[in-house]
Coordinates of C-alpha atoms and ligand atoms in Angstrom, one line a residue:
M150 CA -79.2 22.9 40.3
S151 CA -78.9 26.6 41.0
D152 CA -78.8 27.8 44.6
N153 CA -82.3 29.2 44.8
K154 CA -84.0 26.1 43.6
N155 CA -84.8 23.1 45.8
Y156 CA -85.0 20.6 43.0
D157 CA -83.9 20.0 39.4
V158 CA -87.4 18.6 38.7
V159 CA -90.7 18.8 40.6
V160 CA -93.4 16.4 39.3
I161 CA -97.0 17.0 40.2
G162 CA -99.0 13.7 40.1
A163 CA -97.8 10.1 40.7
G164 CA -99.9 8.2 38.2
P165 CA -98.1 6.2 35.5
A166 CA -97.1 9.4 33.7
G167 CA -95.8 11.2 36.8
Y168 CA -94.2 8.4 38.8
V169 CA -92.4 7.0 35.8
A170 CA -91.1 10.5 34.9
A171 CA -89.9 11.0 38.4
I172 CA -88.0 7.6 38.5
R173 CA -86.4 8.3 35.1
C174 CA -85.4 11.8 36.1
S175 CA -83.8 10.5 39.3
Q176 CA -82.0 7.7 37.3
L177 CA -80.5 10.4 35.1
G178 CA -79.0 12.2 38.2
L179 CA -81.6 14.9 38.6
K180 CA -82.7 15.8 42.1
T181 CA -86.4 15.1 41.9
A182 CA -89.5 15.6 44.0
C183 CA -93.0 14.3 43.4
V184 CA -96.2 15.9 44.8
D185 CA -99.3 13.7 44.8
N186 CA -102.7 13.8 46.5
W187 CA -104.4 10.5 45.7
Q188 CA -106.3 9.3 48.7
D189 CA -108.6 6.3 49.3
E190 CA -111.9 6.4 51.1
D191 CA -110.1 6.3 54.5
G192 CA -108.0 9.4 53.5
K193 CA -104.8 7.3 53.1
H194 CA -102.3 8.3 50.4
H195 CA -101.5 5.7 47.7
L196 CA -99.2 6.2 44.8
G197 CA -100.0 5.1 41.2
G198 CA -102.9 7.5 40.4
T199 CA -106.0 6.4 38.6
C200 CA -104.3 3.5 36.8
L201 CA -103.2 1.7 39.9
N202 CA -105.9 2.6 42.3
V203 CA -109.1 2.8 40.3
G204 CA -108.2 2.0 36.7
C205 CA -106.1 -0.4 34.8
I206 CA -105.1 -2.8 37.6
P207 CA -108.3 -3.1 39.7
S208 CA -110.4 -3.5 36.5
K209 CA -108.1 -6.2 35.2
A210 CA -108.2 -8.0 38.7
L211 CA -112.0 -8.1 38.5
L212 CA -112.0 -9.1 34.8
D213 CA -109.8 -12.0 35.8
S214 CA -112.0 -13.0 38.8
S215 CA -115.2 -12.8 36.8
E216 CA -113.6 -14.7 33.9
H217 CA -112.9 -17.6 36.3
Y218 CA -116.5 -17.5 37.5
Y219 CA -117.8 -17.4 33.9
Q220 CA -115.6 -20.4 33.0
L221 CA -116.8 -22.3 36.0
N222 CA -120.4 -21.7 34.9
N223 CA -120.0 -22.1 31.1
E224 CA -116.7 -23.8 30.1
F225 CA -115.4 -26.3 32.7
A226 CA -117.9 -29.0 31.8
E227 CA -116.4 -29.2 28.3
H228 CA -113.1 -30.1 29.9
G229 CA -114.7 -32.9 31.8
I230 CA -114.5 -31.0 35.1
K231 CA -117.7 -31.0 37.1
I232 CA -118.1 -29.0 40.2
N233 CA -121.3 -29.5 42.0
Q234 CA -121.3 -26.6 44.4
F235 CA -119.7 -23.3 44.1
S236 CA -120.6 -19.8 45.3
L237 CA -119.7 -16.2 44.7
N238 CA -118.1 -14.1 47.4
I239 CA -118.0 -10.5 46.2
A240 CA -116.3 -9.3 49.4
Q241 CA -113.4 -11.7 48.9
M242 CA -113.2 -10.8 45.2
M243 CA -112.9 -7.1 46.2
A244 CA -110.4 -7.9 48.9
R245 CA -108.2 -9.7 46.4
K246 CA -108.5 -6.7 44.0
N247 CA -107.6 -4.2 46.8
N248 CA -104.7 -6.3 47.9
I249 CA -103.2 -6.3 44.4
T250 CA -103.5 -2.5 44.1
R251 CA -102.0 -1.9 47.5
Q252 CA -99.1 -4.2 46.8
L253 CA -98.3 -2.4 43.5
S254 CA -98.8 1.0 45.1
S255 CA -96.4 0.3 48.0
G256 CA -93.9 -1.0 45.3
I257 CA -93.8 2.6 44.0
N258 CA -93.0 3.9 47.4
T259 CA -90.1 1.5 47.5
L260 CA -88.9 2.6 44.1
F261 CA -89.2 6.3 45.1
A262 CA -87.1 5.6 48.2
A263 CA -84.5 3.6 46.3
N264 CA -84.2 6.4 43.7
N265 CA -84.0 9.1 46.4
I266 CA -87.2 10.8 45.1
D267 CA -88.7 13.2 47.7
L268 CA -92.4 12.4 48.0
H269 CA -94.7 15.3 49.1
S270 CA -98.2 14.0 50.0
G271 CA -100.3 17.0 49.1
T272 CA -101.9 19.1 46.4
G273 CA -99.5 21.1 44.2
Q274 CA -100.2 24.3 42.4
L275 CA -98.0 25.8 39.7
Q276 CA -97.2 29.4 40.5
E277 CA -94.9 32.0 38.7
N278 CA -91.2 31.2 38.2
N279 CA -91.5 27.4 38.5
R280 CA -92.6 27.6 42.1
I281 CA -95.1 24.9 43.4
A282 CA -97.3 25.7 46.3
V283 CA -98.1 22.6 48.3
I284 CA -101.1 22.0 50.5
P285 CA -100.2 18.9 52.5
M286 CA -102.7 16.1 52.9
D287 CA -102.2 16.3 56.6
S288 CA -104.4 19.3 57.3
S289 CA -102.5 20.1 60.5
A290 CA -99.3 20.7 58.5
Q291 CA -98.2 24.1 57.2
H292 CA -98.5 25.0 53.5
Y293 CA -95.1 25.4 51.8
V294 CA -93.4 26.1 48.4
L295 CA -91.1 24.0 46.3
E296 CA -89.0 25.3 43.5
G297 CA -87.9 23.4 40.5
E298 CA -85.6 24.2 37.6
N299 CA -88.1 22.0 35.7
I300 CA -91.7 21.2 36.3
I301 CA -93.6 18.2 35.0
L302 CA -97.4 18.3 35.3
A303 CA -99.0 14.9 35.4
T304 CA -102.3 15.3 37.2
G305 CA -104.3 12.9 35.0
S306 CA -108.1 12.9 34.4
Q307 CA -111.4 12.3 36.0
A308 CA -114.7 10.7 35.0
M309 CA -117.0 12.9 32.9
D310 CA -120.4 13.6 34.3
I311 CA -123.6 14.2 32.3
P312 CA -126.6 16.3 33.4
A313 CA -129.0 13.5 32.3
A314 CA -127.5 11.2 35.0
P315 CA -125.6 13.0 37.7
I316 CA -123.2 10.7 39.6
D317 CA -124.1 10.3 43.3
N318 CA -121.8 7.3 43.7
K319 CA -124.5 5.3 45.3
N320 CA -127.2 4.7 42.6
I321 CA -125.5 6.3 39.7
V322 CA -121.8 5.6 39.8
D323 CA -118.6 6.3 37.8
S324 CA -116.0 3.6 37.1
T325 CA -114.6 3.9 40.6
G326 CA -118.0 3.0 42.0
A327 CA -118.5 0.1 39.6
L328 CA -115.1 -1.3 40.7
S329 CA -116.4 -1.7 44.3
F330 CA -120.1 -2.7 44.2
T331 CA -120.7 -4.8 47.4
E332 CA -123.2 -7.0 45.6
V333 CA -124.1 -7.9 42.0
P334 CA -126.7 -5.5 40.8
K335 CA -129.6 -7.4 39.2
R336 CA -129.9 -4.9 36.4
L337 CA -127.1 -2.5 35.5
A338 CA -127.4 0.2 32.9
I339 CA -124.2 1.6 31.5
I340 CA -124.2 4.9 29.7
G341 CA -121.4 4.7 27.1
A342 CA -120.3 1.5 25.3
G343 CA -116.6 2.6 25.2
V344 CA -113.7 0.8 26.8
I345 CA -114.8 1.2 30.4
G346 CA -118.4 0.3 29.5
L347 CA -117.4 -2.8 27.8
E348 CA -114.8 -3.9 30.4
L349 CA -116.9 -3.3 33.5
G350 CA -120.1 -4.4 31.7
S351 CA -118.3 -7.7 31.0
V352 CA -117.3 -8.0 34.7
W353 CA -120.9 -7.6 36.0
N354 CA -122.5 -9.5 33.2
R355 CA -120.3 -12.5 33.9
L356 CA -121.1 -12.2 37.6
G357 CA -124.9 -12.3 36.9
S358 CA -126.1 -8.8 36.2
K359 CA -128.4 -8.1 33.3
V360 CA -126.4 -5.4 31.6
I361 CA -127.8 -2.8 29.2
L362 CA -125.3 -0.5 27.5
L363 CA -126.7 2.8 26.1
E364 CA -124.4 4.2 23.4
A365 CA -125.1 7.6 21.8
Q366 CA -123.2 6.8 18.6
E367 CA -124.7 4.7 15.8
E368 CA -121.5 2.9 15.1
F369 CA -120.0 0.4 17.6
L370 CA -116.4 1.0 18.7
P371 CA -115.7 3.5 15.8
I372 CA -112.0 3.7 16.4
A373 CA -111.4 0.0 15.9
D374 CA -111.0 -1.7 12.6
R375 CA -114.5 -2.6 11.3
L376 CA -113.7 -6.3 11.2
L377 CA -112.9 -6.3 14.9
A378 CA -115.8 -4.1 15.8
S379 CA -118.4 -6.2 14.1
E380 CA -117.0 -9.5 15.4
A381 CA -116.8 -8.1 18.9
L382 CA -120.4 -6.9 18.8
R383 CA -121.5 -10.4 17.9
H384 CA -119.6 -12.0 20.8
F385 CA -120.8 -9.4 23.3
N386 CA -124.4 -9.9 22.2
K387 CA -124.0 -13.7 22.5
Q388 CA -122.6 -13.2 26.0
G389 CA -125.8 -11.4 27.0
L390 CA -124.6 -7.8 26.9
D391 CA -127.5 -5.8 25.6
I392 CA -125.8 -3.0 23.5
R393 CA -128.2 -0.4 22.2
L394 CA -126.6 1.9 19.7
G395 CA -127.8 5.4 18.8
A396 CA -129.3 5.7 22.3
R397 CA -128.9 9.1 23.8
V398 CA -129.7 9.3 27.5
T399 CA -132.0 12.2 28.2
S400 CA -132.8 11.9 31.9
S401 CA -132.8 9.6 34.9
S402 CA -134.7 9.5 38.1
I403 CA -133.9 7.7 41.3
G404 CA -136.8 5.9 43.0
K405 CA -136.9 4.1 46.3
K406 CA -135.6 0.9 45.0
Q407 CA -134.8 1.4 41.3
I408 CA -133.6 3.9 38.8
T409 CA -135.4 4.9 35.6
V410 CA -133.2 5.9 32.7
S411 CA -134.8 7.6 29.7
Y412 CA -133.2 7.7 26.3
Q413 CA -133.9 8.6 22.8
D414 CA -133.1 6.4 19.9
K415 CA -133.9 6.7 16.1
Q416 CA -137.5 5.7 16.6
K417 CA -138.7 7.2 19.9
Q418 CA -138.2 8.0 23.5
K419 CA -137.7 4.9 25.6
R420 CA -136.9 4.0 29.2
I421 CA -135.4 1.2 31.2
V422 CA -135.7 0.4 34.9
V423 CA -132.5 -0.8 36.6
D424 CA -130.9 -1.1 40.0
R425 CA -127.6 0.7 39.3
V426 CA -126.3 3.0 36.6
L427 CA -122.7 3.3 35.5
V428 CA -121.8 6.5 33.7
A429 CA -118.8 5.8 31.3
V430 CA -118.9 8.6 28.8
G431 CA -115.2 9.5 28.8
R432 CA -112.8 11.4 31.0
T433 CA -111.7 15.0 31.3
P434 CA -108.2 16.4 32.0
H435 CA -107.6 17.3 35.6
T436 CA -106.5 20.9 35.5
K437 CA -108.7 22.5 38.1
N438 CA -106.6 24.7 40.5
L439 CA -103.5 23.2 38.9
F440 CA -102.0 26.6 38.2
A441 CA -102.4 30.1 39.7
A442 CA -104.5 32.7 37.9
N443 CA -101.5 34.7 37.0
V444 CA -99.7 31.8 35.4
N445 CA -100.2 32.0 31.7
L446 CA -100.3 28.3 30.9
L447 CA -102.1 27.6 27.6
L448 CA -104.9 25.0 27.3
D449 CA -106.1 23.7 24.0
E450 CA -109.8 23.7 22.9
G451 CA -110.5 20.4 24.7
G452 CA -109.3 21.8 28.0
F453 CA -106.0 19.8 27.8
I454 CA -102.7 21.4 28.5
D455 CA -101.3 22.5 25.2
V456 CA -98.0 20.8 24.5
D457 CA -95.8 20.2 21.5
K458 CA -94.7 16.8 20.2
Y459 CA -92.2 16.5 23.1
C460 CA -94.7 17.5 25.8
R461 CA -93.3 21.1 26.2
T462 CA -95.9 23.6 27.3
N463 CA -95.8 27.3 26.3
L464 CA -93.9 28.1 29.6
P465 CA -90.2 27.5 29.6
D466 CA -89.1 24.4 31.5
V467 CA -92.7 23.4 32.2
Y468 CA -93.8 20.1 30.7
A469 CA -97.1 18.1 30.8
V470 CA -97.6 14.4 30.3
G471 CA -100.3 11.7 30.4
D472 CA -104.1 12.2 30.5
I473 CA -103.9 16.0 30.9
V474 CA -102.4 16.3 27.4
R475 CA -103.7 15.4 23.9
G476 CA -103.7 11.8 22.6
P477 CA -105.2 8.6 23.9
M478 CA -105.8 8.4 27.7
L479 CA -103.7 5.3 28.2
A480 CA -101.2 4.5 31.0
H481 CA -98.4 3.4 28.7
K482 CA -98.8 6.5 26.5
G483 CA -98.4 8.7 29.7
S484 CA -95.4 6.7 30.9
E485 CA -93.6 6.9 27.6
E486 CA -94.2 10.7 27.6
G487 CA -92.8 10.9 31.1
I488 CA -89.6 9.1 30.0
C489 CA -89.3 11.3 26.9
V490 CA -89.5 14.5 29.1
A491 CA -87.0 13.1 31.6
E492 CA -84.5 12.5 28.7
T493 CA -85.2 16.0 27.3
I494 CA -84.5 17.6 30.7
A495 CA -81.3 15.6 31.0
G496 CA -80.2 16.8 27.6
N497 CA -80.5 13.4 26.0
K498 CA -82.0 12.4 22.6
K499 CA -85.8 12.4 22.9
H500 CA -88.0 9.9 21.3
I501 CA -91.7 9.2 21.3
N502 CA -93.7 7.5 18.5
M503 CA -97.3 8.6 18.9
N504 CA -98.2 6.5 15.8
L505 CA -97.5 3.2 17.5
I506 CA -99.4 3.3 20.7
P507 CA -101.0 -0.1 21.2
A508 CA -104.7 -0.1 22.2
V509 CA -106.4 -3.0 24.0
V510 CA -109.9 -3.7 25.2
Y511 CA -109.7 -6.5 27.8
T512 CA -112.9 -8.3 27.1
L513 CA -113.5 -11.9 26.0
P514 CA -112.2 -12.2 23.4
E515 CA -109.7 -9.4 23.8
I516 CA -109.5 -6.7 21.2
A517 CA -106.1 -5.2 20.4
W518 CA -104.6 -3.1 17.7
V519 CA -101.7 -0.9 16.6
G520 CA -101.3 1.4 13.6
K521 CA -103.9 2.3 11.1
T522 CA -107.2 0.6 10.5
E523 CA -108.5 -0.4 7.1
Q524 CA -111.0 2.4 7.0
V525 CA -108.3 5.0 7.8
L526 CA -106.1 3.7 5.0
L527 CA -109.0 3.9 2.6
K528 CA -109.8 7.4 3.7
E529 CA -106.1 8.5 3.4
D530 CA -105.9 6.8 0.0
I531 CA -102.9 4.7 1.1
P532 CA -102.6 1.5 -1.1
F533 CA -102.5 -1.6 1.1
K534 CA -102.6 -5.4 1.1
S535 CA -104.3 -7.4 3.8
G536 CA -103.9 -10.8 5.3
I537 CA -106.4 -12.4 7.7
F538 CA -106.1 -15.5 9.8
P539 CA -108.8 -17.1 12.0
F540 CA -108.0 -18.4 15.5
A541 CA -110.2 -21.3 14.6
A542 CA -107.3 -22.7 12.6
N543 CA -104.7 -22.1 15.3
G544 CA -103.8 -25.3 17.3
R545 CA -103.0 -23.6 20.6
A546 CA -106.3 -21.6 20.5
K547 CA -108.2 -24.8 19.8
A548 CA -106.4 -26.6 22.7
M549 CA -107.5 -23.8 24.9
S550 CA -111.1 -23.8 23.6
A551 CA -110.5 -20.1 22.9
D552 CA -110.6 -20.2 19.1
S553 CA -112.9 -17.3 18.5
G554 CA -111.6 -14.3 16.6
Q555 CA -109.1 -13.4 13.9
L556 CA -106.0 -11.5 13.2
K557 CA -105.4 -9.0 10.4
V558 CA -102.1 -7.6 9.1
L559 CA -102.2 -4.6 6.8
S560 CA -99.1 -3.7 4.8
H561 CA -98.3 -1.1 2.2
A562 CA -99.1 -2.4 -1.3
K563 CA -95.8 -1.3 -2.7
T564 CA -93.2 -1.4 0.1
D565 CA -94.9 -4.1 2.2
K566 CA -94.2 -2.1 5.3
I567 CA -96.6 -3.1 8.1
L568 CA -99.2 -0.3 8.5
G569 CA -101.5 -1.9 11.1
V570 CA -102.2 -5.1 13.0
H571 CA -105.7 -5.8 14.4
I572 CA -106.6 -8.7 16.6
I573 CA -109.7 -10.1 18.2
G574 CA -108.9 -13.3 20.0
P575 CA -107.3 -14.9 23.0
F576 CA -104.5 -12.9 24.6
A577 CA -104.7 -10.4 21.8
S578 CA -102.9 -7.9 24.1
E579 CA -99.8 -10.2 24.3
I580 CA -99.7 -11.2 20.7
L581 CA -99.9 -7.6 19.6
Q582 CA -96.6 -6.7 21.2
T583 CA -94.7 -8.6 18.6
A584 CA -96.4 -6.5 16.0
V585 CA -95.6 -3.3 17.8
I586 CA -91.9 -4.2 17.9
A587 CA -91.9 -5.2 14.2
M588 CA -93.6 -1.9 13.3
E589 CA -91.2 0.2 15.5
F590 CA -88.4 -1.4 13.5
E591 CA -90.3 -0.5 10.3
G592 CA -90.6 -4.1 9.5
S593 CA -92.6 -5.6 6.6
A594 CA -95.2 -8.3 6.4
E595 CA -92.4 -10.4 4.8
D596 CA -90.2 -9.9 7.9
L597 CA -92.9 -11.4 10.0
A598 CA -93.5 -14.1 7.5
R599 CA -89.8 -15.1 7.5
S600 CA -89.6 -15.2 11.3
I601 CA -89.9 -18.6 13.1
F602 CA -92.8 -18.7 15.5
A603 CA -93.0 -21.4 18.2
H604 CA -95.6 -24.1 17.8
P605 CA -98.2 -24.4 19.1
S606 CA -98.6 -20.8 20.1
L607 CA -101.3 -18.2 19.7
S608 CA -98.7 -15.9 18.0
E609 CA -98.6 -18.3 15.1
A610 CA -101.8 -16.5 14.0
L611 CA -99.7 -13.4 13.4
H612 CA -97.2 -15.4 11.3
E613 CA -100.1 -16.9 9.3
A614 CA -101.8 -13.5 8.8
A615 CA -98.4 -12.1 7.6
L616 CA -98.1 -15.0 5.1
A617 CA -101.7 -14.4 4.1
V618 CA -100.8 -10.9 3.0
D619 CA -99.0 -12.6 0.1
N620 CA -101.7 -15.3 -0.3
R621 CA -99.5 -18.0 1.2
A622 CA -101.0 -18.8 4.6
I623 CA -100.4 -22.5 5.2
H624 CA -103.2 -23.4 7.6
A625 CA -106.0 -21.5 5.8
I626 CA -107.3 -21.3 2.3
N627 CA -105.9 -18.3 0.5
R628 CA -108.6 -16.5 -1.4
G629 CA -106.7 -13.5 -2.7
Ligands
LIG1001 P1 -103.5 9.6 36.8 O1 -103.2 8.1 36.8 O2 -104.9 10.0 36.8 O3 -102.7 10.2 38.0 C1 -102.7 11.5 38.3 C2 -102.3 11.7 39.8 O4 -102.2 13.1 40.0 C3 -103.3 11.2 40.8 O5 -102.6 10.4 41.8 C4 -103.9 12.4 41.3 O6 -104.4 12.2 42.7 C5 -102.8 13.4 41.3 N1 -103.1 14.8 41.3 C6 -104.1 15.4 40.5 N2 -104.1 16.7 40.8 C7 -103.0 17.0 41.7 C8 -102.5 18.1 42.3 N3 -102.9 19.3 42.0 N4 -101.5 17.9 43.1 C9 -101.0 16.7 43.4 N5 -101.5 15.6 42.9 C10 -102.5 15.7 42.0 N6 -105.2 2.7 30.6 C11 -104.5 1.7 30.0 O7 -103.5 2.0 29.4 N7 -104.9 0.4 30.2 C12 -106.0 0.0 30.9 O8 -106.3 -1.2 31.0 C13 -106.8 1.0 31.5 N8 -107.8 0.7 32.2 C14 -108.5 1.7 32.8 C15 -109.7 1.4 33.6 C16 -110.4 2.4 34.2 C17 -111.6 2.0 35.0 C18 -110.0 3.7 34.1 C19 -110.8 4.8 34.8 C20 -108.9 4.1 33.3 C21 -108.2 3.1 32.7 N9 -107.0 3.4 31.9 C22 -106.3 2.4 31.3 C23 -106.6 4.8 31.7 C24 -105.4 5.1 32.7 O9 -105.8 4.8 34.0 C25 -105.0 6.5 32.5 O10 -104.6 6.7 31.2 C26 -103.7 6.8 33.4 O11 -104.0 6.5 34.7 C27 -103.3 8.2 33.2 O12 -102.1 8.4 33.9 P2 -101.7 9.8 34.5 O13 -100.4 9.6 35.2 O14 -101.7 10.8 33.4 O15 -102.8 10.3 35.5
LIG1002 P1 -114.6 6.2 25.9 O1 -114.3 7.4 25.2 O2 -113.8 5.0 25.5 O3 -116.1 5.8 25.7 C1 -117.2 6.7 26.0 C2 -118.4 6.3 25.2 O4 -119.5 7.0 25.7 C3 -118.3 6.7 23.7 O5 -118.5 5.5 22.9 C4 -119.3 7.8 23.5 O6 -119.9 7.8 22.3 C5 -120.3 7.4 24.6 N1 -121.1 8.5 25.1 C6 -120.7 9.8 25.3 N2 -121.7 10.5 25.8 C7 -122.8 9.7 25.8 C8 -124.2 9.9 26.2 N3 -124.6 11.1 26.7 N4 -125.0 8.8 26.1 C9 -124.6 7.6 25.7 N5 -123.3 7.4 25.3 C10 -122.4 8.5 25.4 O7 -114.5 6.5 27.4 P2 -114.5 5.6 28.7 O8 -115.0 4.2 28.3 O9 -115.2 6.4 29.7 O10 -113.0 5.5 29.1 C11 -112.2 6.7 29.4 C12 -110.8 6.5 29.1 O11 -110.2 5.6 29.9 C13 -110.6 6.2 27.6 O12 -110.0 7.2 27.0 C14 -109.8 5.0 27.6 O13 -108.7 5.1 26.8 C15 -109.3 4.8 29.1 N6 -109.5 3.3 29.4 C16 -108.7 2.5 28.7 C17 -108.8 1.1 29.0 C18 -107.9 0.2 28.2 O14 -106.9 0.6 27.7 N7 -108.2 -1.1 28.2 C19 -109.8 0.7 29.8 C20 -110.6 1.6 30.4 C21 -110.4 2.9 30.2

């Protein structure tokens, strides 16, 4: 560190991209500061950004609670368990969720302290010459400036608004609002049947809401493999989620007790009347006021900070990671970028594989994939073989009464290298990780086929699908 700099690295943002970058920088011997301004409704500062406070973790906490409730209502009887009386306590469910996020967030404070990372609770702005102006969250405190040899921008994203349904966080809410309803809305409209719409739609549907999802696109989950998307749509419809495709919301009006949402589909203008609306139409990068007007930081056409493969911006020694840069808006992608930048700053070998970022939708069944879909392989004219195995033929899935879904392995027709793995089924997110590792090691379907999988386990479906690539699945009829 040169004499006129306070830090080797100043990170702005303590979400999964920023806090992970800060920890790794510090582990590598770099004097590190992190500036973050997340605050809860009481104005208290909590680390962990969107992911921990109002994203990945609280949504999974509610998915888990609502799944228990759903099982109690629909599945326990099959196991011979009869419970005569039970009730739903939303306040307790929310308290549990909040407790989980608070525990994890204070865990990051502990990690920061253990790694000697200086935490600055406030809003940071990049100025010329790697200076960061900080406005402390404590409004009585003086503004001050930090200097860093290197700067990592990790300010994340925020929910997108649409003029047809402006968010008031009372009647028309974003995902943060839908993670803290105080009662189950009788009728809930969700604008956007993407990941948030499906996950939070599942939560409230399981808890008793009549959920209608209005999705502008004609195709359901277009980024997923068609096999997964069509099976998922079938399950969601069966569960009672009313998913209307090709439905573009045109306006909304808030009445005394209900909200009217108007939308246009292929045939005509239609409207629905509901008690709450969740707008889940995507997120935008959080770059407002992030850099001073005289700082020539380049943004791309989508408003994301323009970076190269290794997250370097156009300014020397200024990096950007996570949701504010291109690529999927996923916590693990941001964290990996944070580590890659820390290694770069420390002069180590940098590595990040943007082709193998796992994607998961935490519905019932879960949907998870890595690599290329069948439709992309066809479009790119890459010759491939495919092996599919149904969970209905997996002993563990049967024992769990969770035997819906299937698993597909795609491998190169000539080299057999695995090109994609697509799963809809129980604990798809966990099974997928074996495939990610196999693909990171450039493994073939044959490699998976020759590995021994524990019995009975859900992962045996991956083994069988890999065998099926070569028409030699054992517990299914090979039709190739
Ligand atoms: P963020 O987590 O948004 O953190 C940015 C931080 O920077 C915040 O603390 C913010 O307050 C702070 N900040 C912003 N501007 C400034 C400034 N000028 N000065 C100081 N601090 C600033 N992803 C998954 O991978 N899996 C999931 O299951 C998942 N579920 C999700 C569920 C929901 C409901 C939502 C909304 C998102 C979900 N995501 C999920 C996406 C995930 O939350 C984001 O991809 C991830 O949080 C991005 O990390 P980040 O560090 O880039 O930004
Ligand atoms: P998304 O991009 O997944 O889905 C938004 C959907 O809204 C799209 O299907 C889009 O076609 C539709 N849409 C857009 N404008 C519309 C309109 N006017 N009317 C009707 N439909 C419209 O975005 P999201 O669900 O808001 O999630 C935001 C981000 O958070 C995603 O990038 C996702 O990666 C991340 N996230 C991830 C997870 C996970 O990994 N499990 C969970 C939640 C959120």
